[in-house]
Amino acid sequence: GQSLEQPSEVTAVEGAIVQINCTYQTSGFYGLSWYQQHDGGAPTFLSYNALDGLEETGRFSSFLSRSDSYGYLLLQELQMKDSASYFCAALNSGYSTLTFGKGTMLLVSP
Amino acid sequence: DADVTQTPRNRITKTGKRIMLECSQTKGHDRMYWYRQDPGLGLRLIYYSFDVKDINKGEISDGYSVSRQAQAKFSLSLESAIPNQTALYFCATQGRTNQETQYFGPGTRLLVL
């Protein structure tokens, strides 16, 4: 099985850069995904890393280091609308299931 | 129209009642999932199904059952609801391409009194 650890809350100001870390303990790990959830709404997919390194998607980037069992989500040019919860999720063997971390609440202030 | 829909969106029920939550999808995906979300605990997998004849238990299946009536429909039942099943329930789908991505429905808020 998997277990993932991420900070419970992060705060930042508009225009800043913030990094949300995720460490995992695994068996049958395929890759690391990131999801965004606004205030009880549906989680939405942001990014996925199957290989070590950085994946960039607009203002968001995600990084994975398999040797360190570690990944992060980097959000640049923060906007108020980025205030949300962010979940890392490990994709398990056979692309069958996701195991989610407990989520990081990002609060962006003016 | 939404690709993944859930009904009802909100439900209040009493301890001991049987309740069914329904999920439908128009994405044509084979894989469907049920999760529950509790504050501070993230999303936890209850059951999942890879096709109509395939049902698998997730991390927290006790007290729940599911039915995959068709490729597009996956229902979650609480046979005898209890207060600690009060939670936000999400259905999700996953396709054969872009297998790393799951698509979530809007959720059902369930309160068990």
JSON list of C-alpha atoms in Angstrom, two decimals:
[
{"chain": "A", "resi": 1, "resn": "GLY", "atom": "CA", "xyz": [0.00, 0.00, 0.00]},
{"chain": "A", "resi": 2, "resn": "GLN", "atom": "CA", "xyz": [0.88, 3.66, -0.01]},
{"chain": "A", "resi": 3, "resn": "SER", "atom": "CA", "xyz": [0.99, 6.47, 2.51]},
{"chain": "A", "resi": 4, "resn": "LEU", "atom": "CA", "xyz": [1.59, 10.10, 1.56]},
{"chain": "A", "resi": 5, "resn": "GLU", "atom": "CA", "xyz": [2.53, 13.05, 3.74]},
{"chain": "A", "resi": 6, "resn": "GLN", "atom": "CA", "xyz": [1.96, 16.69, 2.84]},
{"chain": "A", "resi": 7, "resn": "PRO", "atom": "CA", "xyz": [1.65, 19.86, 4.93]},
{"chain": "A", "resi": 8, "resn": "SER", "atom": "CA", "xyz": [-1.84, 20.65, 6.15]},
{"chain": "A", "resi": 9, "resn": "GLU", "atom": "CA", "xyz": [-1.75, 24.33, 5.30]},
{"chain": "A", "resi": 10, "resn": "VAL", "atom": "CA", "xyz": [0.36, 26.83, 3.38]},
{"chain": "A", "resi": 11, "resn": "THR", "atom": "CA", "xyz": [-0.14, 30.58, 3.11]},
{"chain": "A", "resi": 12, "resn": "ALA", "atom": "CA", "xyz": [1.20, 33.00, 0.51]},
{"chain": "A", "resi": 13, "resn": "VAL", "atom": "CA", "xyz": [0.46, 36.36, -1.10]},
{"chain": "A", "resi": 14, "resn": "GLU", "atom": "CA", "xyz": [-0.71, 37.17, -4.58]},
{"chain": "A", "resi": 15, "resn": "GLY", "atom": "CA", "xyz": [2.07, 37.10, -7.14]},
{"chain": "A", "resi": 16, "resn": "ALA", "atom": "CA", "xyz": [4.33, 34.91, -5.03]},
{"chain": "A", "resi": 17, "resn": "ILE", "atom": "CA", "xyz": [5.61, 31.38, -5.65]},
{"chain": "A", "resi": 18, "resn": "VAL", "atom": "CA", "xyz": [4.67, 28.51, -3.36]},
{"chain": "A", "resi": 19, "resn": "GLN", "atom": "CA", "xyz": [5.85, 24.92, -3.18]},
{"chain": "A", "resi": 20, "resn": "ILE", "atom": "CA", "xyz": [3.74, 22.10, -1.72]},
{"chain": "A", "resi": 21, "resn": "ASN", "atom": "CA", "xyz": [5.78, 19.05, -0.80]},
{"chain": "A", "resi": 22, "resn": "CYS", "atom": "CA", "xyz": [4.70, 15.42, -0.75]},
{"chain": "A", "resi": 23, "resn": "THR", "atom": "CA", "xyz": [6.62, 12.44, 0.55]},
{"chain": "A", "resi": 24, "resn": "TYR", "atom": "CA", "xyz": [5.45, 8.90, 0.07]},
{"chain": "A", "resi": 25, "resn": "GLN", "atom": "CA", "xyz": [6.06, 5.37, 1.26]},
{"chain": "A", "resi": 26, "resn": "THR", "atom": "CA", "xyz": [5.20, 2.87, -1.37]},
{"chain": "A", "resi": 27, "resn": "SER", "atom": "CA", "xyz": [4.79, -0.51, -2.77]},
{"chain": "A", "resi": 28, "resn": "GLY", "atom": "CA", "xyz": [3.84, -0.78, -6.42]},
{"chain": "A", "resi": 29, "resn": "PHE", "atom": "CA", "xyz": [4.30, 2.92, -7.13]},
{"chain": "A", "resi": 30, "resn": "TYR", "atom": "CA", "xyz": [3.78, 4.03, -10.72]},
{"chain": "A", "resi": 31, "resn": "GLY", "atom": "CA", "xyz": [3.74, 7.81, -10.46]},
{"chain": "A", "resi": 32, "resn": "LEU", "atom": "CA", "xyz": [2.55, 10.89, -8.60]},
{"chain": "A", "resi": 33, "resn": "SER", "atom": "CA", "xyz": [-0.49, 12.99, -9.48]},
{"chain": "A", "resi": 34, "resn": "TRP", "atom": "CA", "xyz": [-1.73, 16.30, -8.16]},
{"chain": "A", "resi": 35, "resn": "TYR", "atom": "CA", "xyz": [-5.36, 17.38, -7.80]},
{"chain": "A", "resi": 36, "resn": "GLN", "atom": "CA", "xyz": [-6.94, 20.70, -6.89]},
{"chain": "A", "resi": 37, "resn": "GLN", "atom": "CA", "xyz": [-10.18, 21.03, -4.95]},
{"chain": "A", "resi": 38, "resn": "HIS", "atom": "CA", "xyz": [-12.04, 24.26, -4.28]},
{"chain": "A", "resi": 39, "resn": "ASP", "atom": "CA", "xyz": [-14.10, 24.34, -1.08]},
{"chain": "A", "resi": 40, "resn": "GLY", "atom": "CA", "xyz": [-15.78, 20.94, -1.23]},
{"chain": "A", "resi": 41, "resn": "GLY", "atom": "CA", "xyz": [-16.13, 20.88, -4.99]},
{"chain": "A", "resi": 42, "resn": "ALA", "atom": "CA", "xyz": [-14.99, 18.14, -7.32]},
{"chain": "A", "resi": 43, "resn": "PRO", "atom": "CA", "xyz": [-11.26, 17.44, -7.29]},
{"chain": "A", "resi": 44, "resn": "THR", "atom": "CA", "xyz": [-9.70, 18.24, -10.66]},
{"chain": "A", "resi": 45, "resn": "PHE", "atom": "CA", "xyz": [-6.51, 16.83, -12.15]},
{"chain": "A", "resi": 46, "resn": "LEU", "atom": "CA", "xyz": [-3.52, 19.17, -12.36]},
{"chain": "A", "resi": 47, "resn": "SER", "atom": "CA", "xyz": [-0.40, 17.22, -13.18]},
{"chain": "A", "resi": 48, "resn": "TYR", "atom": "CA", "xyz": [1.27, 13.82, -13.26]},
{"chain": "A", "resi": 49, "resn": "ASN", "atom": "CA", "xyz": [4.89, 12.66, -13.01]},
{"chain": "A", "resi": 50, "resn": "ALA", "atom": "CA", "xyz": [5.80, 9.16, -14.06]},
{"chain": "A", "resi": 51, "resn": "LEU", "atom": "CA", "xyz": [9.52, 9.88, -14.38]},
{"chain": "A", "resi": 52, "resn": "ASP", "atom": "CA", "xyz": [11.98, 11.89, -12.29]},
{"chain": "A", "resi": 53, "resn": "GLY", "atom": "CA", "xyz": [12.11, 15.56, -13.12]},
{"chain": "A", "resi": 54, "resn": "LEU", "atom": "CA", "xyz": [9.94, 18.56, -13.68]},
{"chain": "A", "resi": 55, "resn": "GLU", "atom": "CA", "xyz": [6.66, 18.74, -15.59]},
{"chain": "A", "resi": 56, "resn": "GLU", "atom": "CA", "xyz": [5.42, 22.23, -16.44]},
{"chain": "A", "resi": 57, "resn": "THR", "atom": "CA", "xyz": [1.83, 23.17, -17.20]},
{"chain": "A", "resi": 58, "resn": "GLY", "atom": "CA", "xyz": [1.41, 26.92, -17.38]},
{"chain": "A", "resi": 59, "resn": "ARG", "atom": "CA", "xyz": [1.78, 28.47, -13.92]},
{"chain": "A", "resi": 60, "resn": "PHE", "atom": "CA", "xyz": [1.91, 25.04, -12.31]},
{"chain": "A", "resi": 61, "resn": "SER", "atom": "CA", "xyz": [4.86, 22.65, -12.28]},
{"chain": "A", "resi": 62, "resn": "SER", "atom": "CA", "xyz": [5.30, 19.30, -10.60]},
{"chain": "A", "resi": 63, "resn": "PHE", "atom": "CA", "xyz": [8.47, 17.48, -9.69]},
{"chain": "A", "resi": 64, "resn": "LEU", "atom": "CA", "xyz": [9.26, 13.89, -8.77]},
{"chain": "A", "resi": 65, "resn": "SER", "atom": "CA", "xyz": [12.33, 12.19, -7.32]},
{"chain": "A", "resi": 66, "resn": "ARG", "atom": "CA", "xyz": [11.80, 8.45, -7.08]},
{"chain": "A", "resi": 67, "resn": "SER", "atom": "CA", "xyz": [15.09, 7.91, -5.27]},
{"chain": "A", "resi": 68, "resn": "ASP", "atom": "CA", "xyz": [13.96, 10.29, -2.51]},
{"chain": "A", "resi": 69, "resn": "SER", "atom": "CA", "xyz": [10.27, 9.21, -2.59]},
{"chain": "A", "resi": 70, "resn": "TYR", "atom": "CA", "xyz": [9.47, 12.89, -2.86]},
{"chain": "A", "resi": 71, "resn": "GLY", "atom": "CA", "xyz": [7.57, 15.23, -5.07]},
{"chain": "A", "resi": 72, "resn": "TYR", "atom": "CA", "xyz": [6.30, 18.77, -5.06]},
{"chain": "A", "resi": 73, "resn": "LEU", "atom": "CA", "xyz": [3.83, 21.05, -6.76]},
{"chain": "A", "resi": 74, "resn": "LEU", "atom": "CA", "xyz": [5.08, 24.53, -7.60]},
{"chain": "A", "resi": 75, "resn": "LEU", "atom": "CA", "xyz": [2.58, 27.31, -8.16]},
{"chain": "A", "resi": 76, "resn": "GLN", "atom": "CA", "xyz": [3.88, 30.55, -9.66]},
{"chain": "A", "resi": 77, "resn": "GLU", "atom": "CA", "xyz": [2.34, 34.01, -10.00]},
{"chain": "A", "resi": 78, "resn": "LEU", "atom": "CA", "xyz": [-0.22, 33.13, -7.38]},
{"chain": "A", "resi": 79, "resn": "GLN", "atom": "CA", "xyz": [-3.74, 34.41, -7.83]},
{"chain": "A", "resi": 80, "resn": "MET", "atom": "CA", "xyz": [-6.59, 34.60, -5.34]},
{"chain": "A", "resi": 81, "resn": "LYS", "atom": "CA", "xyz": [-8.40, 31.88, -7.27]},
{"chain": "A", "resi": 82, "resn": "ASP", "atom": "CA", "xyz": [-5.54, 29.49, -6.44]},
{"chain": "A", "resi": 83, "resn": "SER", "atom": "CA", "xyz": [-6.82, 29.35, -2.85]},
{"chain": "A", "resi": 84, "resn": "ALA", "atom": "CA", "xyz": [-7.88, 25.72, -2.64]},
{"chain": "A", "resi": 85, "resn": "SER", "atom": "CA", "xyz": [-6.85, 22.34, -1.30]},
{"chain": "A", "resi": 86, "resn": "TYR", "atom": "CA", "xyz": [-4.16, 20.44, -3.18]},
{"chain": "A", "resi": 87, "resn": "PHE", "atom": "CA", "xyz": [-3.77, 16.69, -2.98]},
{"chain": "A", "resi": 88, "resn": "CYS", "atom": "CA", "xyz": [-0.89, 14.53, -4.04]},
{"chain": "A", "resi": 89, "resn": "ALA", "atom": "CA", "xyz": [-1.92, 11.03, -5.06]},
{"chain": "A", "resi": 90, "resn": "ALA", "atom": "CA", "xyz": [0.15, 7.95, -5.79]},
{"chain": "A", "resi": 91, "resn": "LEU", "atom": "CA", "xyz": [-0.84, 5.91, -8.82]},
{"chain": "A", "resi": 92, "resn": "ASN", "atom": "CA", "xyz": [-0.69, 2.29, -7.82]},
{"chain": "A", "resi": 93, "resn": "SER", "atom": "CA", "xyz": [0.41, -0.75, -9.78]},
{"chain": "A", "resi": 94, "resn": "GLY", "atom": "CA", "xyz": [-1.41, -1.44, -13.01]},
{"chain": "A", "resi": 95, "resn": "TYR", "atom": "CA", "xyz": [-2.68, 2.13, -13.12]},
{"chain": "A", "resi": 96, "resn": "SER", "atom": "CA", "xyz": [-5.51, 0.71, -11.04]},
{"chain": "A", "resi": 97, "resn": "THR", "atom": "CA", "xyz": [-6.05, 3.00, -8.09]},
{"chain": "A", "resi": 98, "resn": "LEU", "atom": "CA", "xyz": [-4.96, 6.27, -6.55]},
{"chain": "A", "resi": 99, "resn": "THR", "atom": "CA", "xyz": [-3.97, 6.73, -2.91]},
{"chain": "A", "resi": 100, "resn": "PHE", "atom": "CA", "xyz": [-4.42, 10.32, -1.81]},
{"chain": "A", "resi": 101, "resn": "GLY", "atom": "CA", "xyz": [-2.56, 12.39, 0.73]},
{"chain": "A", "resi": 102, "resn": "LYS", "atom": "CA", "xyz": [-4.64, 14.28, 3.27]},
{"chain": "A", "resi": 103, "resn": "GLY", "atom": "CA", "xyz": [-4.38, 17.51, 1.35]},
{"chain": "A", "resi": 104, "resn": "THR", "atom": "CA", "xyz": [-2.77, 20.92, 1.74]},
{"chain": "A", "resi": 105, "resn": "MET", "atom": "CA", "xyz": [-4.97, 23.97, 2.08]},
{"chain": "A", "resi": 106, "resn": "LEU", "atom": "CA", "xyz": [-3.42, 26.93, 0.25]},
{"chain": "A", "resi": 107, "resn": "LEU", "atom": "CA", "xyz": [-4.55, 30.37, 1.37]},
{"chain": "A", "resi": 108, "resn": "VAL", "atom": "CA", "xyz": [-3.61, 33.22, -0.96]},
{"chain": "A", "resi": 109, "resn": "SER", "atom": "CA", "xyz": [-3.94, 36.70, 0.50]},
{"chain": "A", "resi": 110, "resn": "PRO", "atom": "CA", "xyz": [-3.91, 40.07, -1.30]},
{"chain": "B", "resi": 1, "resn": "ASP", "atom": "CA", "xyz": [-23.78, 18.76, -19.55]},
{"chain": "B", "resi": 2, "resn": "ALA", "atom": "CA", "xyz": [-21.50, 17.34, -16.86]},
{"chain": "B", "resi": 3, "resn": "ASP", "atom": "CA", "xyz": [-19.57, 14.21, -17.82]},
{"chain": "B", "resi": 4, "resn": "VAL", "atom": "CA", "xyz": [-19.90, 12.63, -14.36]},
{"chain": "B", "resi": 5, "resn": "THR", "atom": "CA", "xyz": [-23.10, 13.20, -12.42]},
{"chain": "B", "resi": 6, "resn": "GLN", "atom": "CA", "xyz": [-24.12, 12.15, -8.94]},
{"chain": "B", "resi": 7, "resn": "THR", "atom": "CA", "xyz": [-27.55, 11.97, -7.34]},
{"chain": "B", "resi": 8, "resn": "PRO", "atom": "CA", "xyz": [-28.63, 13.11, -4.89]},
{"chain": "B", "resi": 9, "resn": "ARG", "atom": "CA", "xyz": [-26.36, 16.08, -4.26]},
{"chain": "B", "resi": 10, "resn": "ASN", "atom": "CA", "xyz": [-27.43, 16.31, -0.64]},
{"chain": "B", "resi": 11, "resn": "ARG", "atom": "CA", "xyz": [-29.12, 13.78, 1.59]},
{"chain": "B", "resi": 12, "resn": "ILE", "atom": "CA", "xyz": [-30.14, 13.63, 5.23]},
{"chain": "B", "resi": 13, "resn": "THR", "atom": "CA", "xyz": [-31.09, 10.25, 6.61]},
{"chain": "B", "resi": 14, "resn": "LYS", "atom": "CA", "xyz": [-31.51, 8.51, 9.93]},
{"chain": "B", "resi": 15, "resn": "THR", "atom": "CA", "xyz": [-29.45, 5.82, 11.57]},
{"chain": "B", "resi": 16, "resn": "GLY", "atom": "CA", "xyz": [-30.40, 2.36, 10.33]},
{"chain": "B", "resi": 17, "resn": "LYS", "atom": "CA", "xyz": [-31.89, 3.49, 7.03]},
{"chain": "B", "resi": 18, "resn": "ARG", "atom": "CA", "xyz": [-30.76, 2.07, 3.71]},
{"chain": "B", "resi": 19, "resn": "ILE", "atom": "CA", "xyz": [-29.56, 4.65, 1.24]},
{"chain": "B", "resi": 20, "resn": "MET", "atom": "CA", "xyz": [-28.28, 4.53, -2.32]},
{"chain": "B", "resi": 21, "resn": "LEU", "atom": "CA", "xyz": [-26.03, 7.07, -4.01]},
{"chain": "B", "resi": 22, "resn": "GLU", "atom": "CA", "xyz": [-25.95, 6.98, -7.77]},
{"chain": "B", "resi": 23, "resn": "CYS", "atom": "CA", "xyz": [-23.28, 7.89, -10.30]},
{"chain": "B", "resi": 24, "resn": "SER", "atom": "CA", "xyz": [-23.60, 8.18, -14.06]},
{"chain": "B", "resi": 25, "resn": "GLN", "atom": "CA", "xyz": [-21.00, 9.08, -16.66]},
{"chain": "B", "resi": 26, "resn": "THR", "atom": "CA", "xyz": [-21.01, 9.95, -20.34]},
{"chain": "B", "resi": 27, "resn": "LYS", "atom": "CA", "xyz": [-17.23, 9.75, -20.79]},
{"chain": "B", "resi": 28, "resn": "GLY", "atom": "CA", "xyz": [-17.33, 6.14, -22.00]},
{"chain": "B", "resi": 29, "resn": "HIS", "atom": "CA", "xyz": [-14.81, 5.12, -19.34]},
{"chain": "B", "resi": 30, "resn": "ASP", "atom": "CA", "xyz": [-14.57, 1.54, -18.13]},
{"chain": "B", "resi": 31, "resn": "ARG", "atom": "CA", "xyz": [-13.21, 2.27, -14.67]},
{"chain": "B", "resi": 32, "resn": "MET", "atom": "CA", "xyz": [-15.35, 3.81, -11.93]},
{"chain": "B", "resi": 33, "resn": "TYR", "atom": "CA", "xyz": [-14.58, 4.58, -8.29]},
{"chain": "B", "resi": 34, "resn": "TRP", "atom": "CA", "xyz": [-16.32, 5.61, -5.07]},
{"chain": "B", "resi": 35, "resn": "TYR", "atom": "CA", "xyz": [-14.49, 7.73, -2.49]},
{"chain": "B", "resi": 36, "resn": "ARG", "atom": "CA", "xyz": [-15.46, 9.36, 0.76]},
{"chain": "B", "resi": 37, "resn": "GLN", "atom": "CA", "xyz": [-13.94, 12.57, 2.02]},
{"chain": "B", "resi": 38, "resn": "ASP", "atom": "CA", "xyz": [-13.80, 13.61, 5.65]},
{"chain": "B", "resi": 39, "resn": "PRO", "atom": "CA", "xyz": [-12.26, 16.86, 6.88]},
{"chain": "B", "resi": 40, "resn": "GLY", "atom": "CA", "xyz": [-8.52, 16.47, 7.28]},
{"chain": "B", "resi": 41, "resn": "LEU", "atom": "CA", "xyz": [-8.49, 12.90, 5.95]},
{"chain": "B", "resi": 42, "resn": "GLY", "atom": "CA", "xyz": [-8.36, 13.41, 2.23]},
{"chain": "B", "resi": 43, "resn": "LEU", "atom": "CA", "xyz": [-10.08, 11.04, -0.17]},
{"chain": "B", "resi": 44, "resn": "ARG", "atom": "CA", "xyz": [-10.35, 7.39, 0.75]},
{"chain": "B", "resi": 45, "resn": "LEU", "atom": "CA", "xyz": [-11.30, 4.67, -1.70]},
{"chain": "B", "resi": 46, "resn": "ILE", "atom": "CA", "xyz": [-14.42, 2.65, -0.88]},
{"chain": "B", "resi": 47, "resn": "TYR", "atom": "CA", "xyz": [-14.96, 0.45, -3.96]},
{"chain": "B", "resi": 48, "resn": "TYR", "atom": "CA", "xyz": [-13.89, 0.39, -7.58]},
{"chain": "B", "resi": 49, "resn": "SER", "atom": "CA", "xyz": [-14.93, -1.38, -10.76]},
{"chain": "B", "resi": 50, "resn": "PHE", "atom": "CA", "xyz": [-13.06, -1.97, -14.00]},
{"chain": "B", "resi": 51, "resn": "ASP", "atom": "CA", "xyz": [-16.10, -3.18, -15.93]},
{"chain": "B", "resi": 52, "resn": "VAL", "atom": "CA", "xyz": [-19.66, -4.38, -15.39]},
{"chain": "B", "resi": 53, "resn": "LYS", "atom": "CA", "xyz": [-18.59, -7.77, -14.02]},
{"chain": "B", "resi": 54, "resn": "ASP", "atom": "CA", "xyz": [-15.69, -6.52, -11.93]},
{"chain": "B", "resi": 55, "resn": "ILE", "atom": "CA", "xyz": [-16.05, -5.15, -8.37]},
{"chain": "B", "resi": 56, "resn": "ASN", "atom": "CA", "xyz": [-13.15, -4.55, -6.00]},
{"chain": "B", "resi": 57, "resn": "LYS", "atom": "CA", "xyz": [-12.98, -3.46, -2.39]},
{"chain": "B", "resi": 58, "resn": "GLY", "atom": "CA", "xyz": [-11.02, -0.37, -1.53]},
{"chain": "B", "resi": 59, "resn": "GLU", "atom": "CA", "xyz": [-9.45, 0.83, 1.67]},
{"chain": "B", "resi": 60, "resn": "ILE", "atom": "CA", "xyz": [-12.70, 1.33, 3.62]},
{"chain": "B", "resi": 61, "resn": "SER", "atom": "CA", "xyz": [-15.41, -0.95, 2.19]},
{"chain": "B", "resi": 62, "resn": "ASP", "atom": "CA", "xyz": [-16.99, -2.12, 5.46]},
{"chain": "B", "resi": 63, "resn": "GLY", "atom": "CA", "xyz": [-20.59, -0.93, 5.76]},
{"chain": "B", "resi": 64, "resn": "TYR", "atom": "CA", "xyz": [-20.88, -0.24, 2.03]},
{"chain": "B", "resi": 65, "resn": "SER", "atom": "CA", "xyz": [-21.86, -2.19, -1.07]},
{"chain": "B", "resi": 66, "resn": "VAL", "atom": "CA", "xyz": [-21.86, -1.29, -4.77]},
{"chain": "B", "resi": 67, "resn": "SER", "atom": "CA", "xyz": [-23.58, -2.25, -7.98]},
{"chain": "B", "resi": 68, "resn": "ARG", "atom": "CA", "xyz": [-22.28, -1.69, -11.52]},
{"chain": "B", "resi": 69, "resn": "GLN", "atom": "CA", "xyz": [-25.53, -1.78, -13.47]},
{"chain": "B", "resi": 70, "resn": "ALA", "atom": "CA", "xyz": [-23.97, -0.75, -16.78]},
{"chain": "B", "resi": 71, "resn": "GLN", "atom": "CA", "xyz": [-20.73, 0.69, -18.05]},
{"chain": "B", "resi": 72, "resn": "ALA", "atom": "CA", "xyz": [-22.10, 4.15, -17.36]},
{"chain": "B", "resi": 73, "resn": "LYS", "atom": "CA", "xyz": [-23.65, 3.56, -13.92]},
{"chain": "B", "resi": 74, "resn": "PHE", "atom": "CA", "xyz": [-22.10, 2.74, -10.56]},
{"chain": "B", "resi": 75, "resn": "SER", "atom": "CA", "xyz": [-24.16, 2.89, -7.36]},
{"chain": "B", "resi": 76, "resn": "LEU", "atom": "CA", "xyz": [-23.04, 2.96, -3.75]},
{"chain": "B", "resi": 77, "resn": "SER", "atom": "CA", "xyz": [-25.32, 1.63, -1.01]},
{"chain": "B", "resi": 78, "resn": "LEU", "atom": "CA", "xyz": [-25.23, 2.03, 2.73]},
{"chain": "B", "resi": 79, "resn": "GLU", "atom": "CA", "xyz": [-27.25, -0.94, 3.96]},
{"chain": "B", "resi": 80, "resn": "SER", "atom": "CA", "xyz": [-27.78, 0.44, 7.45]},
{"chain": "B", "resi": 81, "resn": "ALA", "atom": "CA", "xyz": [-26.49, 3.97, 7.77]},
{"chain": "B", "resi": 82, "resn": "ILE", "atom": "CA", "xyz": [-24.62, 5.08, 10.89]},
{"chain": "B", "resi": 83, "resn": "PRO", "atom": "CA", "xyz": [-23.58, 8.60, 11.95]},
{"chain": "B", "resi": 84, "resn": "ASN", "atom": "CA", "xyz": [-19.88, 8.06, 11.23]},
{"chain": "B", "resi": 85, "resn": "GLN", "atom": "CA", "xyz": [-20.78, 7.57, 7.58]},
{"chain": "B", "resi": 86, "resn": "THR", "atom": "CA", "xyz": [-21.61, 11.26, 7.46]},
{"chain": "B", "resi": 87, "resn": "ALA", "atom": "CA", "xyz": [-19.23, 12.53, 4.78]},
{"chain": "B", "resi": 88, "resn": "LEU", "atom": "CA", "xyz": [-18.82, 13.91, 1.28]},
{"chain": "B", "resi": 89, "resn": "TYR", "atom": "CA", "xyz": [-18.95, 11.11, -1.29]},
{"chain": "B", "resi": 90, "resn": "PHE", "atom": "CA", "xyz": [-17.36, 11.33, -4.72]},
{"chain": "B", "resi": 91, "resn": "CYS", "atom": "CA", "xyz": [-17.65, 9.16, -7.77]},
{"chain": "B", "resi": 92, "resn": "ALA", "atom": "CA", "xyz": [-14.82, 9.16, -10.30]},
{"chain": "B", "resi": 93, "resn": "THR", "atom": "CA", "xyz": [-14.05, 7.63, -13.68]},
{"chain": "B", "resi": 94, "resn": "GLN", "atom": "CA", "xyz": [-10.84, 6.70, -15.45]},
{"chain": "B", "resi": 95, "resn": "GLY", "atom": "CA", "xyz": [-10.28, 5.84, -19.09]},
{"chain": "B", "resi": 96, "resn": "ARG", "atom": "CA", "xyz": [-7.88, 3.48, -20.86]},
{"chain": "B", "resi": 97, "resn": "THR", "atom": "CA", "xyz": [-5.89, 6.39, -22.24]},
{"chain": "B", "resi": 98, "resn": "ASN", "atom": "CA", "xyz": [-4.49, 9.00, -19.85]},
{"chain": "B", "resi": 99, "resn": "GLN", "atom": "CA", "xyz": [-4.79, 6.38, -17.14]},
{"chain": "B", "resi": 100, "resn": "GLU", "atom": "CA", "xyz": [-3.21, 8.66, -14.60]},
{"chain": "B", "resi": 101, "resn": "THR", "atom": "CA", "xyz": [-6.24, 10.96, -14.66]},
{"chain": "B", "resi": 102, "resn": "GLN", "atom": "CA", "xyz": [-9.46, 10.45, -12.77]},
{"chain": "B", "resi": 103, "resn": "TYR", "atom": "CA", "xyz": [-12.53, 12.60, -13.42]},
{"chain": "B", "resi": 104, "resn": "PHE", "atom": "CA", "xyz": [-14.69, 13.35, -10.42]},
{"chain": "B", "resi": 105, "resn": "GLY", "atom": "CA", "xyz": [-18.39, 13.99, -10.06]},
{"chain": "B", "resi": 106, "resn": "PRO", "atom": "CA", "xyz": [-19.69, 16.95, -8.04]},
{"chain": "B", "resi": 107, "resn": "GLY", "atom": "CA", "xyz": [-20.11, 14.93, -4.86]},
{"chain": "B", "resi": 108, "resn": "THR", "atom": "CA", "xyz": [-22.96, 13.95, -2.54]},
{"chain": "B", "resi": 109, "resn": "ARG", "atom": "CA", "xyz": [-23.12, 15.43, 0.95]},
{"chain": "B", "resi": 110, "resn": "LEU", "atom": "CA", "xyz": [-24.59, 12.81, 3.27]},
{"chain": "B", "resi": 111, "resn": "LEU", "atom": "CA", "xyz": [-25.68, 13.48, 6.84]},
{"chain": "B", "resi": 112, "resn": "VAL", "atom": "CA", "xyz": [-26.68, 10.53, 9.00]},
{"chain": "B", "resi": 113, "resn": "LEU", "atom": "CA", "xyz": [-28.58, 11.53, 12.14]}
]
